[in-house]
Structure formats: structure tokens, C-alpha cells
CSV table of C-alpha atoms in Angstrom, one decimal:
chain,number,residue,atom,x,y,z
A,1,GLU,CA,102.6,114.6,53.9
A,2,PRO,CA,99.0,114.8,55.3
A,3,GLU,CA,96.9,117.4,53.8
A,4,VAL,CA,93.4,118.9,54.0
A,5,THR,CA,91.4,118.1,50.8
A,6,GLN,CA,88.2,119.8,49.6
A,7,THR,CA,85.8,119.1,47.0
A,8,PRO,CA,84.8,120.4,44.6
A,9,SER,CA,87.4,123.0,43.6
A,10,HIS,CA,84.7,125.1,41.9
A,11,GLN,CA,80.8,125.1,42.2
A,12,VAL,CA,78.3,127.2,40.4
A,13,THR,CA,74.9,127.3,41.8
A,14,GLN,CA,71.7,129.2,41.2
A,15,MET,CA,70.5,131.8,43.9
A,16,GLY,CA,68.3,130.0,46.5
A,17,GLN,CA,69.8,126.6,45.9
A,18,GLU,CA,71.4,124.5,48.5
A,19,VAL,CA,75.1,123.7,48.3
A,20,ILE,CA,77.3,121.3,50.3
A,21,LEU,CA,81.1,121.9,50.3
A,22,ARG,CA,83.0,119.1,51.6
A,23,CYS,CA,86.2,118.7,53.4
A,24,VAL,CA,88.6,115.8,54.5
A,25,PRO,CA,90.7,117.2,57.5
A,26,ILE,CA,93.9,115.7,58.6
A,27,SER,CA,93.1,112.5,60.3
A,28,ASN,CA,94.6,113.0,63.9
A,29,HIS,CA,93.3,116.8,64.2
A,30,LEU,CA,90.8,117.7,66.5
A,31,TYR,CA,89.5,121.1,65.5
A,32,PHE,CA,87.9,122.0,62.2
A,33,TYR,CA,87.2,125.3,60.7
A,34,TRP,CA,85.6,126.8,57.7
A,35,TYR,CA,86.9,130.3,56.5
A,36,ARG,CA,85.7,132.3,53.5
A,37,GLN,CA,87.3,134.9,51.3
A,38,ILE,CA,85.1,137.0,49.3
A,39,LEU,CA,86.9,138.3,46.1
A,40,GLY,CA,89.2,141.3,47.1
A,41,GLN,CA,88.5,141.0,50.8
A,42,LYS,CA,90.2,139.4,53.5
A,43,VAL,CA,90.0,135.8,54.7
A,44,GLU,CA,87.1,135.8,57.5
A,45,PHE,CA,86.6,133.2,60.1
A,46,LEU,CA,83.2,131.3,60.0
A,47,VAL,CA,83.0,128.6,62.3
A,48,SER,CA,84.9,126.1,64.4
A,49,PHE,CA,83.9,122.6,65.2
A,50,TYR,CA,85.2,120.3,67.9
A,51,ASN,CA,83.8,117.0,69.4
A,52,ASN,CA,81.3,116.9,66.9
A,53,GLU,CA,79.6,120.2,67.7
A,54,ILE,CA,80.1,123.9,66.9
A,55,SER,CA,82.5,125.5,69.4
A,56,GLU,CA,82.4,129.0,68.0
A,57,LYS,CA,80.8,131.0,65.1
A,58,SER,CA,81.0,134.2,63.7
A,59,GLU,CA,78.2,136.7,62.9
A,60,ILE,CA,78.4,135.8,59.4
A,61,PHE,CA,77.6,132.2,60.3
A,62,ASP,CA,73.7,132.7,60.4
A,63,ASP,CA,70.9,130.1,60.1
A,64,GLN,CA,71.5,129.6,56.4
A,65,PHE,CA,74.8,127.8,57.2
A,66,SER,CA,75.5,124.6,59.0
A,67,VAL,CA,78.2,122.1,59.5
A,68,GLU,CA,78.5,118.5,60.2
A,69,ARG,CA,80.8,115.6,60.3
A,70,PRO,CA,78.7,112.8,59.0
A,71,ASP,CA,81.1,109.9,59.0
A,72,GLY,CA,84.2,110.7,61.2
A,73,SER,CA,86.2,111.8,58.1
A,74,ASN,CA,84.3,114.2,56.2
A,75,PHE,CA,83.5,117.9,57.3
A,76,THR,CA,80.9,119.7,55.4
A,77,LEU,CA,79.5,123.2,55.2
A,78,LYS,CA,76.0,123.5,54.0
A,79,ILE,CA,74.5,126.9,52.8
A,80,ARG,CA,70.6,126.3,52.7
A,81,SER,CA,69.5,128.9,50.5
A,82,THR,CA,72.4,130.5,48.5
A,83,LYS,CA,72.5,134.4,48.0
A,84,LEU,CA,74.7,136.2,45.5
A,85,GLU,CA,76.6,137.7,48.4
A,86,ASP,CA,77.8,134.0,49.4
A,87,SER,CA,79.9,133.9,46.3
A,88,ALA,CA,83.4,133.5,47.8
A,89,MET,CA,86.4,131.1,48.2
A,90,TYR,CA,85.6,128.8,51.0
A,91,PHE,CA,88.6,127.3,53.0
A,92,CYS,CA,88.5,124.4,55.3
A,93,ALA,CA,91.2,124.0,57.9
A,94,SER,CA,92.0,121.8,60.7
A,95,ARG,CA,94.2,121.8,63.8
A,96,THR,CA,95.7,119.4,66.2
A,97,GLY,CA,94.6,121.3,69.2
A,98,VAL,CA,97.9,122.0,70.8
A,99,MET,CA,98.1,125.5,71.8
A,100,ASN,CA,99.6,128.1,69.2
A,101,THR,CA,100.0,125.8,66.4
A,102,GLU,CA,99.1,126.4,63.0
A,103,ALA,CA,96.0,125.6,61.0
A,104,PHE,CA,96.3,123.5,57.9
A,105,PHE,CA,94.3,124.8,54.9
A,106,GLY,CA,92.6,123.1,52.1
A,107,GLN,CA,93.0,124.4,48.6
A,108,GLY,CA,89.5,126.0,48.8
A,109,THR,CA,86.3,125.8,46.9
A,110,ARG,CA,85.3,128.7,44.8
A,111,LEU,CA,81.5,129.1,45.1
A,112,THR,CA,79.8,131.2,42.5
A,113,VAL,CA,76.2,132.1,42.9
A,114,VAL,CA,74.4,133.2,39.9
B,1,ALA,CA,89.9,141.8,69.6
B,2,GLN,CA,93.1,141.2,67.9
B,3,SER,CA,93.8,142.4,64.3
B,4,VAL,CA,96.5,142.8,61.8
B,5,THR,CA,97.2,145.4,59.2
B,6,GLN,CA,99.1,144.8,56.0
B,7,LEU,CA,100.4,147.9,54.4
B,8,GLY,CA,100.5,147.7,50.6
B,9,SER,CA,98.0,145.5,48.9
B,10,HIS,CA,100.5,145.2,46.0
B,11,VAL,CA,104.1,145.0,46.1
B,12,SER,CA,106.4,144.5,43.1
B,13,VAL,CA,110.1,143.7,43.3
B,14,SER,CA,112.8,142.9,40.7
B,15,GLU,CA,114.1,139.3,40.8
B,16,GLY,CA,117.2,139.2,43.1
B,17,ALA,CA,115.9,142.2,45.1
B,18,LEU,CA,114.8,142.3,48.8
B,19,VAL,CA,111.4,141.5,49.5
B,20,LEU,CA,109.8,143.4,52.3
B,21,LEU,CA,106.0,142.7,53.3
B,22,ARG,CA,104.6,144.7,56.2
B,23,CYS,CA,102.4,143.5,59.0
B,24,ASN,CA,101.4,145.3,62.0
B,25,TYR,CA,99.4,143.9,64.9
B,26,SER,CA,97.1,145.1,67.5
B,27,SER,CA,96.7,142.9,70.6
B,28,SER,CA,96.1,143.3,74.2
B,29,VAL,CA,97.8,140.2,75.1
B,30,PRO,CA,101.2,138.6,73.8
B,31,PRO,CA,100.3,137.7,70.1
B,32,TYR,CA,100.9,134.5,68.2
B,33,LEU,CA,101.5,135.7,64.5
B,34,PHE,CA,101.6,133.8,61.4
B,35,TRP,CA,102.5,134.4,57.6
B,36,TYR,CA,100.7,132.3,55.1
B,37,VAL,CA,101.2,132.3,51.4
B,38,GLN,CA,98.8,131.5,48.6
B,39,TYR,CA,100.1,130.5,45.3
B,40,PRO,CA,97.8,130.8,42.3
B,41,ASN,CA,95.0,128.3,42.3
B,42,GLN,CA,96.3,126.7,45.6
B,43,GLY,CA,95.2,126.9,49.3
B,44,LEU,CA,96.9,128.7,52.1
B,45,GLN,CA,100.3,127.3,53.2
B,46,LEU,CA,102.1,128.2,56.3
B,47,LEU,CA,105.3,130.3,55.7
B,48,LEU,CA,106.3,130.8,59.5
B,49,LYS,CA,105.1,131.5,62.8
B,50,TYR,CA,105.9,133.4,65.9
B,51,THR,CA,104.9,131.9,69.2
B,52,SER,CA,107.0,133.9,71.8
B,53,ALA,CA,110.2,132.1,71.5
B,54,ALA,CA,112.9,133.7,69.3
B,55,THR,CA,111.7,137.1,67.9
B,56,LEU,CA,113.5,136.5,64.6
B,57,VAL,CA,111.6,133.6,62.9
B,58,LYS,CA,112.8,131.6,59.9
B,59,GLY,CA,110.4,130.0,57.5
B,60,ILE,CA,110.3,128.0,54.4
B,61,ASN,CA,111.6,129.3,51.0
B,62,GLY,CA,114.2,131.5,52.6
B,63,PHE,CA,111.6,133.8,54.1
B,64,GLU,CA,112.1,135.3,57.8
B,65,ALA,CA,110.0,137.7,59.8
B,66,GLU,CA,111.0,139.6,63.0
B,67,PHE,CA,108.7,140.3,65.7
B,68,LYS,CA,109.2,143.8,67.2
B,69,LYS,CA,107.1,144.4,70.2
B,70,SER,CA,108.0,148.1,70.4
B,71,GLU,CA,106.8,148.7,66.8
B,72,THR,CA,103.9,146.1,67.0
B,73,SER,CA,105.3,144.7,63.6
B,74,PHE,CA,106.0,141.3,62.1
B,75,HIS,CA,107.3,142.1,58.8
B,76,LEU,CA,108.3,139.5,56.4
B,77,THR,CA,111.5,139.7,54.5
B,78,LYS,CA,113.5,137.6,52.0
B,79,PRO,CA,117.0,138.7,50.8
B,80,SER,CA,116.7,137.8,47.3
B,81,ALA,CA,113.4,137.4,45.4
B,82,HIS,CA,112.9,134.6,42.9
B,83,MET,CA,110.2,134.3,40.3
B,84,SER,CA,108.6,131.3,42.2
B,85,ASP,CA,107.9,133.8,45.0
B,86,ALA,CA,105.1,135.5,43.1
B,87,ALA,CA,101.9,134.8,45.3
B,88,GLU,CA,99.5,136.3,47.9
B,89,TYR,CA,100.9,136.7,51.3
B,90,PHE,CA,98.7,137.0,54.4
B,91,CYS,CA,99.7,137.9,57.9
B,92,ALA,CA,97.6,136.5,60.8
B,93,VAL,CA,97.1,136.6,64.5
B,94,SER,CA,95.8,133.8,66.6
B,95,ASP,CA,92.7,134.4,68.7
B,96,GLN,CA,92.2,131.9,71.4
B,97,LEU,CA,88.4,130.8,71.6
B,98,SER,CA,88.8,128.3,74.4
B,99,PHE,CA,91.6,125.9,75.7
B,100,GLY,CA,93.0,124.3,72.4
B,101,ASN,CA,90.7,126.1,70.3
B,102,GLU,CA,92.0,129.1,68.3
B,103,LYS,CA,90.7,131.1,65.2
B,104,LEU,CA,93.0,133.3,62.8
B,105,THR,CA,92.3,136.7,62.1
B,106,PHE,CA,93.9,137.8,58.6
B,107,GLY,CA,95.0,140.8,57.2
B,108,THR,CA,93.9,141.8,53.7
B,109,GLY,CA,96.8,140.4,51.9
B,110,THR,CA,99.8,141.7,49.9
B,111,ARG,CA,100.0,140.5,46.3
B,112,LEU,CA,103.8,140.0,45.4
B,113,THR,CA,104.7,140.4,41.7
B,114,ILE,CA,108.3,139.6,40.7
B,115,ILE,CA,109.7,141.6,37.8
B,116,PRO,CA,112.2,139.6,35.7
């Protein structure tokens, strides 16, 4: 069964450093997403990506964040200069684009900023 | 904006007992609702979804949920809990961003513990 894969599963980084979280969405899906879950809080939408550009972003997704699909299979989330409050579980998801169908999620990357 | 509220951040039931996890939604348009489950150290897995067809929706692992418009609820149930059901459960509502593009708005989650 096709699945969304994320690497690494856990990343520890120092405050101020850049991190790149990687995702391989399901191959025939058209819409890609990043969500995050700060410990003890709800899962929050960060950004959606379609046709090689951002289609929607939340207010959380400020200039420190960027996404790209560099090679047609990987989908990455970059945090330019990490802050302590960026510590969270980051989930990648993809959808086919058919209305009202589910998103398929990866296993998540736990980012710890120290 | 659409939202969901999950009552009870922690629920404990005995093995074999009924599982009831509560979710209420707020939406100005007919909602599309989902339940996702997160097992320890795993990602979010779809349990079931409501997309305006049948109001009683059956999902995987014996779970089902009933959409009740009059109560704005979409509670998740399972007649008989199993140890393997221990996990975190998230209710979510779909927000249409543009044609074909939707985002999920999640509830705060309910951690289900099964007592042997």
C-alpha cells in the first residue's frame, strides 16, 4: 500500500540553526501539506503546496519557513533559523485532489530545538 | 471558520467495554468530518470519514461514528474495546481552500487507555 514517508524520524538542532525536514508523498497525489503538533497541543495546518507553489499558508508559516519540491518526488520543509518554540512533531500529508477525500499522513518528524 | 471540539482529553475503558469518544463540530456549511488515530510512535491513520452520504459511518478496526446534525456531533464508538485500541484519537473537519484543495482542522485529541 502506498504511503507517505518522512525523514528523519527525530532531529535535534541548536537554536538558530537551519533544518530541513523531508517527505516523499504518495506518487499520484497532487496536493501536499505540512502540519505540526506542539507537545500537548492540537495538530495545526502550516502550508499546502500544489503545482510547484504554495497554495495556502497559515499565519504560523512566516518568513522563517519555506517549502519546495526539488526533484518531483521529495517535498521539503525548511526552517531557516530555528527557535525553541519550533520544537514539535511535523507531519507531512498528501491528497489526490478529489473533493472531500482524506489526507494521507507520514509518521512525522519530531524536531527538538535546544 | 470551521472547528471541532473533543470532550475529554483522556478516556479510560476496560477491555471489552464500550468506547465512546466525543466530537462536536462548528460549521456554517455541511461539514466533512474525519476521525484519525495515532498509535504510539506512528503517524496519523484514517479511521473513518463522513462526506454527507450515510449518517452512520463504519471504519476500520470495528469503529463507527454517527453524524447528528441536530446535535452537531460526530462521536466515535466501538462496542467492545481491545487492548490494541490504546492510542490517541483526533476528530477533524475539512476546510475547502480552493477547488480540490482542502485542509484539516483538528480537535485537541483524546488519549484512549484500555484497562486489562
